[in-house]
PDB file of C-alpha atoms in Angstrom:
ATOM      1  CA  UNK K   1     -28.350   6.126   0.973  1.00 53.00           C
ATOM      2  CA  UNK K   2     -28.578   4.147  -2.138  1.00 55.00           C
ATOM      3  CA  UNK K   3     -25.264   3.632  -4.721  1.00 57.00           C
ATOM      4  CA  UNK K   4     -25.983   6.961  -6.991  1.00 61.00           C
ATOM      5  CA  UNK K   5     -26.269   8.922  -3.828  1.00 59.00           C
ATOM      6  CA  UNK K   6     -22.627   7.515  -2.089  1.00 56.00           C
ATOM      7  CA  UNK K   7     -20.842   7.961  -5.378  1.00 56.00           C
ATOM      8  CA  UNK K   8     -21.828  11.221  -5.996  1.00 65.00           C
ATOM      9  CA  UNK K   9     -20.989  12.307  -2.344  1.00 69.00           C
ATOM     10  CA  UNK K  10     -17.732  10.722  -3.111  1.00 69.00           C
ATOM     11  CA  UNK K  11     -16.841  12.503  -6.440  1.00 73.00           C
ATOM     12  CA  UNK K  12     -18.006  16.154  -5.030  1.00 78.00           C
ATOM     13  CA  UNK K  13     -15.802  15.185  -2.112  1.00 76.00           C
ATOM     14  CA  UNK K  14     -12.958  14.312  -4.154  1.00 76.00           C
ATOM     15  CA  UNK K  15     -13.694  17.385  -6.762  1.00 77.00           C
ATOM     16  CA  UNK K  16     -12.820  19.579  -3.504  1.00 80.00           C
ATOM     17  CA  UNK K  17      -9.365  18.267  -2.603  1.00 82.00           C
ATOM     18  CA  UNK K  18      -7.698  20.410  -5.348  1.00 87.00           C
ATOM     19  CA  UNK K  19      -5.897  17.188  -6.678  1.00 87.00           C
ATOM     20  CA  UNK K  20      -3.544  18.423  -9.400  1.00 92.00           C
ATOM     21  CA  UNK K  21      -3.030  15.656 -11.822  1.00 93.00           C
ATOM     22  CA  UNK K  22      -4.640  12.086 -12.868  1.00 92.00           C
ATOM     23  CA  UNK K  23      -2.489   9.272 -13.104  1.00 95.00           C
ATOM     24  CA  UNK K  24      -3.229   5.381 -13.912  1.00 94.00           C
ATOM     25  CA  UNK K  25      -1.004   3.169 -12.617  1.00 95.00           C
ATOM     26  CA  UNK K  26      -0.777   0.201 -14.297  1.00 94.00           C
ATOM     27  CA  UNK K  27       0.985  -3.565 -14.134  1.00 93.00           C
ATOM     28  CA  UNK K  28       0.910  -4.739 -17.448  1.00 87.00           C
ATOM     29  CA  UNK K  29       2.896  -7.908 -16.665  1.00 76.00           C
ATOM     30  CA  UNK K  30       1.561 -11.635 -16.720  1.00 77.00           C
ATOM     31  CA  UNK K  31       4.206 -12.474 -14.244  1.00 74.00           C
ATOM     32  CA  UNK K  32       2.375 -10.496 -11.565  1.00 73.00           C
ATOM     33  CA  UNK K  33      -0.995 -11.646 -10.142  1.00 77.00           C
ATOM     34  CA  UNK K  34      -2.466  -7.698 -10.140  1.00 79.00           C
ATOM     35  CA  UNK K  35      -4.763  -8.368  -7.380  1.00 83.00           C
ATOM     36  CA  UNK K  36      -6.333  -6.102  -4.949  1.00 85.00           C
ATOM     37  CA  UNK K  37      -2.723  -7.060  -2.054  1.00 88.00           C
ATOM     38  CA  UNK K  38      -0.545  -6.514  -5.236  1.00 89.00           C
ATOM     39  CA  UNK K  39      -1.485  -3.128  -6.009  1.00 91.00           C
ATOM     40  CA  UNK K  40      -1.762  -2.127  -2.064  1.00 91.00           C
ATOM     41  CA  UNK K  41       0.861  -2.905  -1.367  1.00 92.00           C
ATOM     42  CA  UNK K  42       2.862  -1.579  -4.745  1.00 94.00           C
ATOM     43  CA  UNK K  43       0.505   1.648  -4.333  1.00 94.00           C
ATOM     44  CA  UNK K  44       2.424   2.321  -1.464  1.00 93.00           C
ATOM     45  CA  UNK K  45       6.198   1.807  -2.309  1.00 95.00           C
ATOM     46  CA  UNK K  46       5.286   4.002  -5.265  1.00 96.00           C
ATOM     47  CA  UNK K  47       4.140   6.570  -2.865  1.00 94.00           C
ATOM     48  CA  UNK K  48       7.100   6.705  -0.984  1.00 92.00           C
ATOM     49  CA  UNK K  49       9.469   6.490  -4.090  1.00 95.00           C
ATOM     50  CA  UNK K  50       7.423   9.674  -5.819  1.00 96.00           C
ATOM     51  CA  UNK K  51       8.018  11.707  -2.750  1.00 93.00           C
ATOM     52  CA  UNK K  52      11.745  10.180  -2.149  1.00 92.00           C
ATOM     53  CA  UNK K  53      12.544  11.376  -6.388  1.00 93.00           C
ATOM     54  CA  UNK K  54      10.726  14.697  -5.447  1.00 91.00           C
ATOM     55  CA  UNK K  55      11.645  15.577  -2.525  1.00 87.00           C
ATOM     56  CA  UNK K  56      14.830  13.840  -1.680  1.00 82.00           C
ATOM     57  CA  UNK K  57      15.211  10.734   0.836  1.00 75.00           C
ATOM     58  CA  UNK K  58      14.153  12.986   3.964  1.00 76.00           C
ATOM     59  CA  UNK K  59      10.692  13.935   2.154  1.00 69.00           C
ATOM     60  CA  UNK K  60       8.916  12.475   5.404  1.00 65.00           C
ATOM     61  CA  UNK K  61      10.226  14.744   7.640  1.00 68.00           C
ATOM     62  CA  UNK K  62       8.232  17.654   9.248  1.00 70.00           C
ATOM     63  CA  UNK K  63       9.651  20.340   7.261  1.00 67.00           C
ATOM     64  CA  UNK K  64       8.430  18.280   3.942  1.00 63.00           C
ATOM     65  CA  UNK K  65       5.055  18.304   5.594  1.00 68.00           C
ATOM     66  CA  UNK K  66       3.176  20.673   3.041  1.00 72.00           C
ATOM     67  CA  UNK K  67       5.288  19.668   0.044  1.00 79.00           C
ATOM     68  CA  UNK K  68       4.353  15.923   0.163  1.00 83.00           C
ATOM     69  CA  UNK K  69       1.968  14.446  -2.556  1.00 91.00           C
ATOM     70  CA  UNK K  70      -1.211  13.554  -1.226  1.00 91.00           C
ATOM     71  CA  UNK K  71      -3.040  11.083  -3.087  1.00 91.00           C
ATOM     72  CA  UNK K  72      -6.365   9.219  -2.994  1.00 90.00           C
ATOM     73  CA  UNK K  73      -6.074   6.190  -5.574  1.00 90.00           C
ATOM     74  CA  UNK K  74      -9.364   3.764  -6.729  1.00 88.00           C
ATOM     75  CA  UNK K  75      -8.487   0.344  -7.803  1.00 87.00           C
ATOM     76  CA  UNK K  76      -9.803  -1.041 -11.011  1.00 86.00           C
ATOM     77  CA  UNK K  77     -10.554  -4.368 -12.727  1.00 82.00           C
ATOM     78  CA  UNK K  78      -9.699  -6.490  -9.460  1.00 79.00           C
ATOM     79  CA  UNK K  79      -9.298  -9.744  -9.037  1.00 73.00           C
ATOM     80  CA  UNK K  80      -7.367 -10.109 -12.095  1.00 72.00           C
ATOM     81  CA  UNK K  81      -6.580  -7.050 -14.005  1.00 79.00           C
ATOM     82  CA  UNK K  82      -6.262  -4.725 -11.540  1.00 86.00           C
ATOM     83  CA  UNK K  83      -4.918  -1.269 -11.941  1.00 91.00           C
ATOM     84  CA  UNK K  84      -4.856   2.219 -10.339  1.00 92.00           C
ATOM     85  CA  UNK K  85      -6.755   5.431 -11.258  1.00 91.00           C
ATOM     86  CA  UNK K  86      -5.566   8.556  -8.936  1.00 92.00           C
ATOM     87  CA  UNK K  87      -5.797  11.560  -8.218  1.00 92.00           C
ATOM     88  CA  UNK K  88      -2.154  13.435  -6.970  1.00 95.00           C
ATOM     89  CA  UNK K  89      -1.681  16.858  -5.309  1.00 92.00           C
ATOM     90  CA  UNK K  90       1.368  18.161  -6.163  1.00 94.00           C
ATOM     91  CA  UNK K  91       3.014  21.116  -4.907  1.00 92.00           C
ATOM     92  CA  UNK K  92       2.458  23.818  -7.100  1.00 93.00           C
ATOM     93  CA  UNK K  93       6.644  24.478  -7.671  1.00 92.00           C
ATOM     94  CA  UNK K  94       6.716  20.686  -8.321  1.00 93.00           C
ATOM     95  CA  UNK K  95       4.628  20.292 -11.211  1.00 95.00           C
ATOM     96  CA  UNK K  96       7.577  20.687 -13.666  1.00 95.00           C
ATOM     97  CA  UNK K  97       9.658  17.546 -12.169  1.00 94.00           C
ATOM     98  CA  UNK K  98       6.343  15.841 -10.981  1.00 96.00           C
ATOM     99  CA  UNK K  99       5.677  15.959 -15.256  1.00 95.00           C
ATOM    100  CA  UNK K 100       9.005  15.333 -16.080  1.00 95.00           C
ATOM    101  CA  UNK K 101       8.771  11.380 -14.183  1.00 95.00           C
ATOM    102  CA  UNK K 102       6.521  10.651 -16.056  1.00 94.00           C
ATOM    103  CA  UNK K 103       7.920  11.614 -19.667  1.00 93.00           C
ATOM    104  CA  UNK K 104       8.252   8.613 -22.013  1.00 89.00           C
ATOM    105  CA  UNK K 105      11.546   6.793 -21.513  1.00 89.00           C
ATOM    106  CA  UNK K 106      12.300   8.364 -18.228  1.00 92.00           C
ATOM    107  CA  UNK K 107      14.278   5.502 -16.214  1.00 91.00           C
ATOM    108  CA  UNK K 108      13.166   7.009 -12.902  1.00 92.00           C
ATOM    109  CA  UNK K 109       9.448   7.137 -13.410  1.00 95.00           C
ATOM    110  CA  UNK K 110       8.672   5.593  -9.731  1.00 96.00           C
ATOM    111  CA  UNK K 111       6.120   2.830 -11.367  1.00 96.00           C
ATOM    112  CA  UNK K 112       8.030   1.558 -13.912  1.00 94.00           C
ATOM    113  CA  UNK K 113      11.357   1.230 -11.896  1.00 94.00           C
ATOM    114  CA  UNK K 114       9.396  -0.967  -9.343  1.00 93.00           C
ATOM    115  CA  UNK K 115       7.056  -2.717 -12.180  1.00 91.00           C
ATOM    116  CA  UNK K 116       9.092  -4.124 -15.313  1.00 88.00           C
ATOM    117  CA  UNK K 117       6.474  -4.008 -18.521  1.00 89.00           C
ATOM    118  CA  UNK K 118       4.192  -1.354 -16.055  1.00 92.00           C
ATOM    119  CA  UNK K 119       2.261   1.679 -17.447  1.00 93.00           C
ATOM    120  CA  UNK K 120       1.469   5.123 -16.404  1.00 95.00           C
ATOM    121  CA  UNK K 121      -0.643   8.062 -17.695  1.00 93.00           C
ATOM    122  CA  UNK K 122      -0.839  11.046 -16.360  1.00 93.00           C
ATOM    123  CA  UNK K 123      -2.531  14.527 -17.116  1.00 90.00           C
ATOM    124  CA  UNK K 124      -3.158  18.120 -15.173  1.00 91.00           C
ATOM    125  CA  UNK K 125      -6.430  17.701 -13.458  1.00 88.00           C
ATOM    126  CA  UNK K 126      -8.624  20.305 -15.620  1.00 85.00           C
ATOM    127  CA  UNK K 127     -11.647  19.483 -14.764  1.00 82.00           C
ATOM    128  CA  UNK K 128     -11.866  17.489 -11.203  1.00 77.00           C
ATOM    129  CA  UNK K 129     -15.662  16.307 -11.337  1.00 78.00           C
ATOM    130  CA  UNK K 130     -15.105  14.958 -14.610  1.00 76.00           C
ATOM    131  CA  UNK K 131     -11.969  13.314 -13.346  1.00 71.00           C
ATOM    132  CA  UNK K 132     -13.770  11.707 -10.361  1.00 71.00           C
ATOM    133  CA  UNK K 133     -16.620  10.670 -12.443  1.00 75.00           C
ATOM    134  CA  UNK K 134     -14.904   8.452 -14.420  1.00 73.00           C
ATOM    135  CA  UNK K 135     -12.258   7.170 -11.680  1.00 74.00           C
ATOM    136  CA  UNK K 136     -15.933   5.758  -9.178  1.00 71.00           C
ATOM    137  CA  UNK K 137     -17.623   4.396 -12.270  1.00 68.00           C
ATOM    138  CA  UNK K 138     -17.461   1.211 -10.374  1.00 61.00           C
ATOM    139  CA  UNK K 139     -19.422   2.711  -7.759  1.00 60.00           C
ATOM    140  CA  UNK K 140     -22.456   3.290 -10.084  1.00 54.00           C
ATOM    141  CA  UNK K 141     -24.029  -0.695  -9.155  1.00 54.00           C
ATOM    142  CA  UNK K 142     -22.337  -1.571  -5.811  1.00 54.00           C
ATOM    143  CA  UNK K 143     -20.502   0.350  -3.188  1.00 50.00           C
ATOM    144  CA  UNK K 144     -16.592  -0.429  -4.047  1.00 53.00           C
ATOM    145  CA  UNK K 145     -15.452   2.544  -1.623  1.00 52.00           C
ATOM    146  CA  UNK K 146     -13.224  -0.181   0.263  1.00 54.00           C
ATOM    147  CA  UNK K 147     -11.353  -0.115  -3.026  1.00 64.00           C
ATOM    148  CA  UNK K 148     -10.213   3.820  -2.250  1.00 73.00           C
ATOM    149  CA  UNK K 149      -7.078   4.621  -0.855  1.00 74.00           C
ATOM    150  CA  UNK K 150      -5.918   7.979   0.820  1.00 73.00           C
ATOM    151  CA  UNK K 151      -2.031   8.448   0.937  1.00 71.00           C
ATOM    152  CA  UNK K 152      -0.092   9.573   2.682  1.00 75.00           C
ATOM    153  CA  UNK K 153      -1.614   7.541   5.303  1.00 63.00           C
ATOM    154  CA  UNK K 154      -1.700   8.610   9.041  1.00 58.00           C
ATOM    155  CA  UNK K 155       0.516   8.033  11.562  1.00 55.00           C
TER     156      UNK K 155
END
């Protein structure tokens, strides 16, 4: 299977998950080397803190199941100037305070309470093949698929 081939098997793939919104996730501080262990590992307390702000601090119990976020996120512009492109599915009834995070100046926006000088972008997922498209460009001359990330992970 040559490069074109995985990465469109990856973006029809993705295009059926019914991901709800696009989000980029990004560091924007010198202070932090924004390496490929950097954003792993940040990728994940943000995660956790998303489903802790929408769900309250027992979001991963079994009742919260079906309302978590699930998330598949592609890292960007490693070694150096790395940064996050994903794709979130929201619960439908949490799309209003799933938005609202994210408004400009909002203090609890998960990324930029854990990430002083960090960025994030989101946008209603309108048009998922598009949206996958542009998030595996990488893929288009190598394989990066090491670089994707499914979340919540399993148990």
């Amino acid at each position: 299977m040559n490069t074109q081939q995985l990465r469109h098997g990856w973006v029809d793939f993705l295009s059926s998950q019914n991901y709800s919104h696009a989000i980029t996730l990004k560091p924007n501080n010198k202070k932090f080397d924004a390496g490929e262990h950097f954003l792993r590992r940040n990728l994940d307390r943000f995660h956790r803190n998303l489903d802790r702000r929408l769900l309250g601090t027992r979001f991963a119990d079994e009742k919260n199941g079906v309302r978590r976020t699930r998330m598949v996120a592609i890292m960007e512009g490693l070694p150096y100037n790395g940064h996050i492109h994903a794709a979130v599915r929201v619960a439908p009834e949490l799309h209003g305070r799933f938005e609202a995070l994210f408004a400009a100046g909002n203090p609890r926006n998960p990324w930029v309470a854990m990430i002083p000088g960090g960025t994030t972008c989101i946008e209603p997922i309108t048009e998922a093949e598009g949206w996958h498209e542009y998030a595996t460009k990488r893929f288009a001359n190598r394989d990066h698929s090491d670089h994707i990330i499914f979340l919540p992970r399993p148990n």
